[in-house]
PDB file of C-alpha atoms in Angstrom:
ATOM      1  CA  UNK A   1      13.787  15.880   8.991  1.00 82.00           C
ATOM      2  CA  UNK A   2      13.002  12.694   7.063  1.00 84.00           C
ATOM      3  CA  UNK A   3      15.377  13.451   4.193  1.00 91.00           C
ATOM      4  CA  UNK A   4      12.514  13.613   1.696  1.00 96.00           C
ATOM      5  CA  UNK A   5      12.025  17.043   0.157  1.00 97.00           C
ATOM      6  CA  UNK A   6       8.948  18.414  -1.555  1.00 97.00           C
ATOM      7  CA  UNK A   7       8.446  21.618  -3.466  1.00 97.00           C
ATOM      8  CA  UNK A   8       6.627  23.880  -3.367  1.00 97.00           C
ATOM      9  CA  UNK A   9       5.360  23.993   0.209  1.00 96.00           C
ATOM     10  CA  UNK A  10       2.229  25.846  -0.778  1.00 96.00           C
ATOM     11  CA  UNK A  11       0.465  26.277  -4.081  1.00 97.00           C
ATOM     12  CA  UNK A  12      -2.602  28.368  -4.804  1.00 97.00           C
ATOM     13  CA  UNK A  13      -4.209  28.134  -8.191  1.00 97.00           C
ATOM     14  CA  UNK A  14      -7.533  28.376  -9.980  1.00 97.00           C
ATOM     15  CA  UNK A  15      -9.945  25.762 -11.225  1.00 97.00           C
ATOM     16  CA  UNK A  16      -9.060  24.363 -14.610  1.00 97.00           C
ATOM     17  CA  UNK A  17      -5.347  24.956 -14.180  1.00 97.00           C
ATOM     18  CA  UNK A  18      -2.472  22.490 -14.148  1.00 98.00           C
ATOM     19  CA  UNK A  19       0.238  22.179 -11.507  1.00 98.00           C
ATOM     20  CA  UNK A  20       3.321  20.067 -10.911  1.00 98.00           C
ATOM     21  CA  UNK A  21       4.452  18.908  -7.509  1.00 98.00           C
ATOM     22  CA  UNK A  22       8.017  17.772  -7.063  1.00 98.00           C
ATOM     23  CA  UNK A  23       9.577  15.248  -4.708  1.00 98.00           C
ATOM     24  CA  UNK A  24      13.175  14.247  -4.047  1.00 97.00           C
ATOM     25  CA  UNK A  25      13.537  10.976  -2.170  1.00 96.00           C
ATOM     26  CA  UNK A  26      16.037  10.174   0.547  1.00 94.00           C
ATOM     27  CA  UNK A  27      19.485   9.307  -0.709  1.00 93.00           C
ATOM     28  CA  UNK A  28      19.533   5.645  -1.681  1.00 89.00           C
ATOM     29  CA  UNK A  29      15.768   5.187  -1.794  1.00 92.00           C
ATOM     30  CA  UNK A  30      14.528   3.789  -5.076  1.00 92.00           C
ATOM     31  CA  UNK A  31      10.806   3.975  -4.487  1.00 93.00           C
ATOM     32  CA  UNK A  32       8.565   7.014  -4.321  1.00 95.00           C
ATOM     33  CA  UNK A  33       4.956   7.114  -3.194  1.00 96.00           C
ATOM     34  CA  UNK A  34       2.340   9.830  -3.513  1.00 97.00           C
ATOM     35  CA  UNK A  35      -0.492  10.257  -1.014  1.00 97.00           C
ATOM     36  CA  UNK A  36      -3.342  12.739  -0.878  1.00 97.00           C
ATOM     37  CA  UNK A  37      -4.726  14.006   2.418  1.00 95.00           C
ATOM     38  CA  UNK A  38      -8.066  15.760   2.121  1.00 91.00           C
ATOM     39  CA  UNK A  39     -10.771  16.575   4.626  1.00 83.00           C
ATOM     40  CA  UNK A  40     -13.385  14.320   3.062  1.00 79.00           C
ATOM     41  CA  UNK A  41     -11.236  11.426   1.812  1.00 78.00           C
ATOM     42  CA  UNK A  42      -8.597  11.262   4.518  1.00 86.00           C
ATOM     43  CA  UNK A  43      -5.137   9.935   3.628  1.00 91.00           C
ATOM     44  CA  UNK A  44      -5.179   8.009   0.387  1.00 94.00           C
ATOM     45  CA  UNK A  45      -2.475   6.279  -1.583  1.00 94.00           C
ATOM     46  CA  UNK A  46      -2.248   7.569  -5.128  1.00 96.00           C
ATOM     47  CA  UNK A  47       0.653   5.901  -6.882  1.00 96.00           C
ATOM     48  CA  UNK A  48       4.084   4.317  -6.418  1.00 94.00           C
ATOM     49  CA  UNK A  49       7.150   4.362  -8.635  1.00 94.00           C
ATOM     50  CA  UNK A  50      10.150   2.125  -8.259  1.00 92.00           C
ATOM     51  CA  UNK A  51      13.382   2.990 -10.043  1.00 92.00           C
ATOM     52  CA  UNK A  52      11.559   4.850 -12.766  1.00 94.00           C
ATOM     53  CA  UNK A  53       8.699   2.456 -13.329  1.00 94.00           C
ATOM     54  CA  UNK A  54       5.167   2.495 -12.023  1.00 94.00           C
ATOM     55  CA  UNK A  55       4.751  -0.243  -9.424  1.00 91.00           C
ATOM     56  CA  UNK A  56       1.351   0.278  -7.841  1.00 91.00           C
ATOM     57  CA  UNK A  57      -1.656   2.447  -8.430  1.00 93.00           C
ATOM     58  CA  UNK A  58      -4.288   3.522  -5.959  1.00 92.00           C
ATOM     59  CA  UNK A  59      -7.145   5.979  -6.103  1.00 84.00           C
ATOM     60  CA  UNK A  60      -5.525   8.280  -8.603  1.00 93.00           C
ATOM     61  CA  UNK A  61      -7.773  10.260 -10.916  1.00 94.00           C
ATOM     62  CA  UNK A  62      -7.209  10.184 -14.665  1.00 95.00           C
ATOM     63  CA  UNK A  63      -6.525  13.935 -14.511  1.00 97.00           C
ATOM     64  CA  UNK A  64      -3.497  13.151 -12.356  1.00 97.00           C
ATOM     65  CA  UNK A  65      -0.274  11.601 -13.551  1.00 96.00           C
ATOM     66  CA  UNK A  66       3.165  11.004 -12.135  1.00 97.00           C
ATOM     67  CA  UNK A  67       6.612  10.002 -13.221  1.00 97.00           C
ATOM     68  CA  UNK A  68       9.976   9.204 -11.728  1.00 97.00           C
ATOM     69  CA  UNK A  69      13.068  10.457 -13.467  1.00 97.00           C
ATOM     70  CA  UNK A  70      16.507   8.806 -13.861  1.00 96.00           C
ATOM     71  CA  UNK A  71      17.825  10.797 -10.893  1.00 95.00           C
ATOM     72  CA  UNK A  72      14.917   9.248  -8.914  1.00 95.00           C
ATOM     73  CA  UNK A  73      13.077  12.468  -8.212  1.00 97.00           C
ATOM     74  CA  UNK A  74       9.373  12.324  -8.944  1.00 98.00           C
ATOM     75  CA  UNK A  75       6.737  14.717 -10.158  1.00 98.00           C
ATOM     76  CA  UNK A  76       2.989  14.573  -9.673  1.00 98.00           C
ATOM     77  CA  UNK A  77       1.040  16.422 -12.334  1.00 98.00           C
ATOM     78  CA  UNK A  78      -2.490  17.544 -11.580  1.00 98.00           C
ATOM     79  CA  UNK A  79      -4.550  18.952 -14.436  1.00 97.00           C
ATOM     80  CA  UNK A  80      -8.022  20.407 -14.978  1.00 97.00           C
ATOM     81  CA  UNK A  81      -8.032  21.205 -11.311  1.00 97.00           C
ATOM     82  CA  UNK A  82     -11.268  21.222  -9.363  1.00 96.00           C
ATOM     83  CA  UNK A  83     -12.111  22.670  -5.970  1.00 96.00           C
ATOM     84  CA  UNK A  84     -12.133  19.158  -4.533  1.00 94.00           C
ATOM     85  CA  UNK A  85      -8.479  18.673  -5.437  1.00 96.00           C
ATOM     86  CA  UNK A  86      -7.509  21.043  -2.652  1.00 96.00           C
ATOM     87  CA  UNK A  87      -5.510  18.880  -0.282  1.00 96.00           C
ATOM     88  CA  UNK A  88      -2.153  18.149   1.241  1.00 96.00           C
ATOM     89  CA  UNK A  89      -0.075  16.004  -1.088  1.00 97.00           C
ATOM     90  CA  UNK A  90       2.603  13.887   0.522  1.00 97.00           C
ATOM     91  CA  UNK A  91       5.517  12.172  -1.080  1.00 97.00           C
ATOM     92  CA  UNK A  92       7.215   9.298   0.711  1.00 95.00           C
ATOM     93  CA  UNK A  93      10.229   7.222  -0.188  1.00 94.00           C
ATOM     94  CA  UNK A  94      11.659   3.871   0.782  1.00 91.00           C
ATOM     95  CA  UNK A  95      14.389   1.456  -0.155  1.00 83.00           C
ATOM     96  CA  UNK A  96      11.572  -0.826  -1.367  1.00 66.00           C
ATOM     97  CA  UNK A  97      13.054  -4.158  -0.454  1.00 62.00           C
ATOM     98  CA  UNK A  98      10.012  -6.408  -0.295  1.00 59.00           C
ATOM     99  CA  UNK A  99       9.084  -7.252   3.244  1.00 55.00           C
ATOM    100  CA  UNK A 100      10.675  -4.703   5.519  1.00 58.00           C
ATOM    101  CA  UNK A 101      10.019  -1.396   3.890  1.00 72.00           C
ATOM    102  CA  UNK A 102       9.555   1.711   6.000  1.00 84.00           C
ATOM    103  CA  UNK A 103       8.260   4.756   4.182  1.00 90.00           C
ATOM    104  CA  UNK A 104       9.653   8.157   5.084  1.00 92.00           C
ATOM    105  CA  UNK A 105       7.337  11.072   4.427  1.00 95.00           C
ATOM    106  CA  UNK A 106       8.180  14.504   3.122  1.00 95.00           C
ATOM    107  CA  UNK A 107       6.675  17.677   4.587  1.00 94.00           C
ATOM    108  CA  UNK A 108       3.900  17.803   1.992  1.00 96.00           C
ATOM    109  CA  UNK A 109       2.667  20.341  -0.533  1.00 97.00           C
ATOM    110  CA  UNK A 110      -0.483  22.203   0.397  1.00 96.00           C
ATOM    111  CA  UNK A 111      -2.579  22.758  -2.749  1.00 97.00           C
ATOM    112  CA  UNK A 112      -5.427  25.230  -2.678  1.00 97.00           C
ATOM    113  CA  UNK A 113      -7.711  25.444  -5.703  1.00 97.00           C
ATOM    114  CA  UNK A 114      -9.854  28.573  -5.815  1.00 95.00           C
TER     115      UNK A 114
ATOM    116  CA  UNK B   1     -10.484  -4.946   0.504  1.00 79.00           C
ATOM    117  CA  UNK B   2      -8.578  -4.062   3.595  1.00 85.00           C
ATOM    118  CA  UNK B   3      -9.937  -1.306   5.813  1.00 93.00           C
ATOM    119  CA  UNK B   4      -8.683   0.471   8.907  1.00 96.00           C
ATOM    120  CA  UNK B   5     -11.073   1.981  11.439  1.00 96.00           C
ATOM    121  CA  UNK B   6     -10.323   4.489  14.151  1.00 96.00           C
ATOM    122  CA  UNK B   7     -13.506   5.011  16.099  1.00 95.00           C
ATOM    123  CA  UNK B   8     -12.252   7.842  18.301  1.00 96.00           C
ATOM    124  CA  UNK B   9     -12.165  11.140  16.380  1.00 95.00           C
ATOM    125  CA  UNK B  10     -10.794  12.940  19.443  1.00 97.00           C
ATOM    126  CA  UNK B  11      -9.157  11.998  22.721  1.00 97.00           C
ATOM    127  CA  UNK B  12      -7.692  14.032  25.529  1.00 97.00           C
ATOM    128  CA  UNK B  13      -5.265  13.276  28.318  1.00 98.00           C
ATOM    129  CA  UNK B  14      -3.617  15.136  31.118  1.00 97.00           C
ATOM    130  CA  UNK B  15       0.121  15.556  31.090  1.00 97.00           C
ATOM    131  CA  UNK B  16       1.956  12.595  32.690  1.00 97.00           C
ATOM    132  CA  UNK B  17      -1.111  10.380  32.391  1.00 97.00           C
ATOM    133  CA  UNK B  18      -1.649   7.395  30.091  1.00 98.00           C
ATOM    134  CA  UNK B  19      -3.953   7.280  27.092  1.00 98.00           C
ATOM    135  CA  UNK B  20      -4.923   4.511  24.688  1.00 98.00           C
ATOM    136  CA  UNK B  21      -5.937   5.079  21.080  1.00 98.00           C
ATOM    137  CA  UNK B  22      -7.980   2.382  19.361  1.00 98.00           C
ATOM    138  CA  UNK B  23      -7.638   0.909  15.908  1.00 98.00           C
ATOM    139  CA  UNK B  24      -9.339  -2.045  14.258  1.00 97.00           C
ATOM    140  CA  UNK B  25      -8.696  -3.389  10.791  1.00 97.00           C
ATOM    141  CA  UNK B  26     -10.215  -5.834   8.415  1.00 96.00           C
ATOM    142  CA  UNK B  27      -8.150  -8.186   6.297  1.00 94.00           C
ATOM    143  CA  UNK B  28      -8.161 -11.756   5.109  1.00 93.00           C
ATOM    144  CA  UNK B  29      -4.373 -11.796   4.907  1.00 91.00           C
ATOM    145  CA  UNK B  30      -2.187 -13.469   7.518  1.00 90.00           C
ATOM    146  CA  UNK B  31       1.030 -11.559   6.826  1.00 91.00           C
ATOM    147  CA  UNK B  32       0.961  -7.815   7.179  1.00 93.00           C
ATOM    148  CA  UNK B  33       2.354  -4.837   9.034  1.00 93.00           C
ATOM    149  CA  UNK B  34       0.603  -2.321  11.235  1.00 96.00           C
ATOM    150  CA  UNK B  35       1.787   1.179  12.003  1.00 96.00           C
ATOM    151  CA  UNK B  36       0.974   4.219  14.071  1.00 97.00           C
ATOM    152  CA  UNK B  37       1.901   7.574  12.549  1.00 96.00           C
ATOM    153  CA  UNK B  38       1.857  10.912  14.309  1.00 96.00           C
ATOM    154  CA  UNK B  39       0.982  14.112  12.481  1.00 95.00           C
ATOM    155  CA  UNK B  40       1.712  17.215  14.595  1.00 94.00           C
ATOM    156  CA  UNK B  41       0.518  20.685  13.576  1.00 91.00           C
ATOM    157  CA  UNK B  42       3.534  20.935  11.275  1.00 90.00           C
ATOM    158  CA  UNK B  43       1.742  18.281   9.139  1.00 90.00           C
ATOM    159  CA  UNK B  44       4.851  16.093   8.932  1.00 91.00           C
ATOM    160  CA  UNK B  45       3.989  12.378   9.071  1.00 93.00           C
ATOM    161  CA  UNK B  46       6.189  10.677  11.651  1.00 93.00           C
ATOM    162  CA  UNK B  47       6.342   6.936  12.223  1.00 93.00           C
ATOM    163  CA  UNK B  48       5.745   6.203  15.899  1.00 96.00           C
ATOM    164  CA  UNK B  49       5.730   2.428  16.046  1.00 95.00           C
ATOM    165  CA  UNK B  50       5.305  -0.629  13.843  1.00 94.00           C
ATOM    166  CA  UNK B  51       4.192  -4.200  14.391  1.00 95.00           C
ATOM    167  CA  UNK B  52       4.748  -7.243  12.230  1.00 92.00           C
ATOM    168  CA  UNK B  53       1.722  -9.524  12.278  1.00 93.00           C
ATOM    169  CA  UNK B  54       3.841 -12.657  12.628  1.00 91.00           C
ATOM    170  CA  UNK B  55       5.321 -11.400  15.893  1.00 90.00           C
ATOM    171  CA  UNK B  56       3.321 -12.226  18.994  1.00 87.00           C
ATOM    172  CA  UNK B  57       5.251  -9.808  21.160  1.00 93.00           C
ATOM    173  CA  UNK B  58       3.816  -6.310  21.283  1.00 95.00           C
ATOM    174  CA  UNK B  59       6.091  -3.579  19.964  1.00 94.00           C
ATOM    175  CA  UNK B  60       7.348  -0.848  22.280  1.00 95.00           C
ATOM    176  CA  UNK B  61       9.220   2.380  21.603  1.00 94.00           C
ATOM    177  CA  UNK B  62      10.044   4.273  24.769  1.00 95.00           C
ATOM    178  CA  UNK B  63       6.727   5.683  26.061  1.00 97.00           C
ATOM    179  CA  UNK B  64       4.759   4.185  23.176  1.00 98.00           C
ATOM    180  CA  UNK B  65       3.519   0.616  23.126  1.00 97.00           C
ATOM    181  CA  UNK B  66       0.889  -1.324  21.264  1.00 97.00           C
ATOM    182  CA  UNK B  67      -1.624  -3.983  22.167  1.00 97.00           C
ATOM    183  CA  UNK B  68      -1.832  -6.197  19.103  1.00 97.00           C
ATOM    184  CA  UNK B  69      -4.684  -8.690  19.119  1.00 96.00           C
ATOM    185  CA  UNK B  70      -4.449 -10.548  15.819  1.00 95.00           C
ATOM    186  CA  UNK B  71      -7.551 -12.678  16.232  1.00 94.00           C
ATOM    187  CA  UNK B  72      -9.615  -9.651  17.153  1.00 96.00           C
ATOM    188  CA  UNK B  73      -7.913  -7.536  14.446  1.00 96.00           C
ATOM    189  CA  UNK B  74      -7.220  -4.858  16.974  1.00 97.00           C
ATOM    190  CA  UNK B  75      -4.139  -2.649  17.249  1.00 97.00           C
ATOM    191  CA  UNK B  76      -4.262  -0.025  19.985  1.00 98.00           C
ATOM    192  CA  UNK B  77      -1.588   2.505  20.876  1.00 98.00           C
ATOM    193  CA  UNK B  78      -0.773   3.284  24.489  1.00 98.00           C
ATOM    194  CA  UNK B  79       1.059   6.479  25.307  1.00 98.00           C
ATOM    195  CA  UNK B  80       2.497   6.563  28.808  1.00 98.00           C
ATOM    196  CA  UNK B  81       3.625   9.631  30.718  1.00 97.00           C
ATOM    197  CA  UNK B  82       1.960  11.873  28.124  1.00 98.00           C
ATOM    198  CA  UNK B  83       3.771  15.060  27.197  1.00 97.00           C
ATOM    199  CA  UNK B  84       2.544  18.283  25.645  1.00 97.00           C
ATOM    200  CA  UNK B  85       4.514  17.416  22.536  1.00 96.00           C
ATOM    201  CA  UNK B  86       2.413  14.291  22.049  1.00 97.00           C
ATOM    202  CA  UNK B  87      -0.535  16.451  20.988  1.00 97.00           C
ATOM    203  CA  UNK B  88      -1.171  15.559  17.353  1.00 97.00           C
ATOM    204  CA  UNK B  89      -3.292  13.553  14.955  1.00 96.00           C
ATOM    205  CA  UNK B  90      -2.526   9.860  15.185  1.00 97.00           C
ATOM    206  CA  UNK B  91      -3.128   7.581  12.238  1.00 97.00           C
ATOM    207  CA  UNK B  92      -3.272   3.827  12.286  1.00 97.00           C
ATOM    208  CA  UNK B  93      -2.103   2.213   9.049  1.00 96.00           C
ATOM    209  CA  UNK B  94      -1.983  -1.244   7.487  1.00 95.00           C
ATOM    210  CA  UNK B  95       0.288  -2.691   4.850  1.00 92.00           C
ATOM    211  CA  UNK B  96      -0.055  -6.149   3.389  1.00 90.00           C
ATOM    212  CA  UNK B  97       3.190  -8.120   3.232  1.00 86.00           C
ATOM    213  CA  UNK B  98       4.621  -8.052  -0.264  1.00 81.00           C
ATOM    214  CA  UNK B  99       3.066  -4.710  -1.126  1.00 83.00           C
ATOM    215  CA  UNK B 100       4.075  -1.165  -0.330  1.00 84.00           C
ATOM    216  CA  UNK B 101       0.717   0.563  -0.209  1.00 89.00           C
ATOM    217  CA  UNK B 102      -0.281   1.973   3.175  1.00 92.00           C
ATOM    218  CA  UNK B 103      -3.965   2.038   4.089  1.00 94.00           C
ATOM    219  CA  UNK B 104      -4.759   4.632   6.716  1.00 95.00           C
ATOM    220  CA  UNK B 105      -7.531   5.079   9.227  1.00 95.00           C
ATOM    221  CA  UNK B 106      -9.291   8.396   9.591  1.00 94.00           C
ATOM    222  CA  UNK B 107      -7.169   9.502  12.519  1.00 95.00           C
ATOM    223  CA  UNK B 108      -7.603  10.419  16.175  1.00 97.00           C
ATOM    224  CA  UNK B 109      -6.845  13.918  17.373  1.00 96.00           C
ATOM    225  CA  UNK B 110      -5.074  13.771  20.721  1.00 98.00           C
ATOM    226  CA  UNK B 111      -5.088  16.777  23.007  1.00 98.00           C
ATOM    227  CA  UNK B 112      -2.751  16.940  25.977  1.00 97.00           C
ATOM    228  CA  UNK B 113      -3.650  19.231  28.850  1.00 96.00           C
ATOM    229  CA  UNK B 114      -1.136  20.550  31.383  1.00 95.00           C
TER     230      UNK B 114
END
């Protein structure tokens, strides 16, 4: 158990819908990262938040957005869902001290878009 | 842009034997980190081993060791005394020093036979 929690574990929805994935980082970790793992794109970095502010952005679609709240939990919002958004979405957290910065991954949320 | 390549989609090994998984990367940076992550059927991403590019000595963690060849941009993982529990997807990942974004390879599926 990495200490990072993600809810829900599984999510099944229809095209065009909107969903919210939730992540709680390890105690003491200020940074949260979102990754997408899909069959065709592999594991891709989406976005990083540090202490409530966006720090880095990767291959995140405009239909997707994220935020980190004052209690440091984070939410990833996916809207206008398409079949290709079906994937495993990982959240990771770290202390985020520049240099030595191990990321601990949550168990993931499996999203299926029908 | 940095890229990570894992040229072996699948590998197999007999229990108690040794196997080596290959990884090459492309970067113009001199300071970076390299990682091997394990993803068992549970889908949890587990850090196996890490290597700092400035360290000449190869990292080892129990039965896991790496062969880091900086000039060749090669970072292979050796698993000794393979166990059934080692069966998983293994991902090689790169992170540039001063950033937090992980760049992953496409993974190698390792099967372990009794």
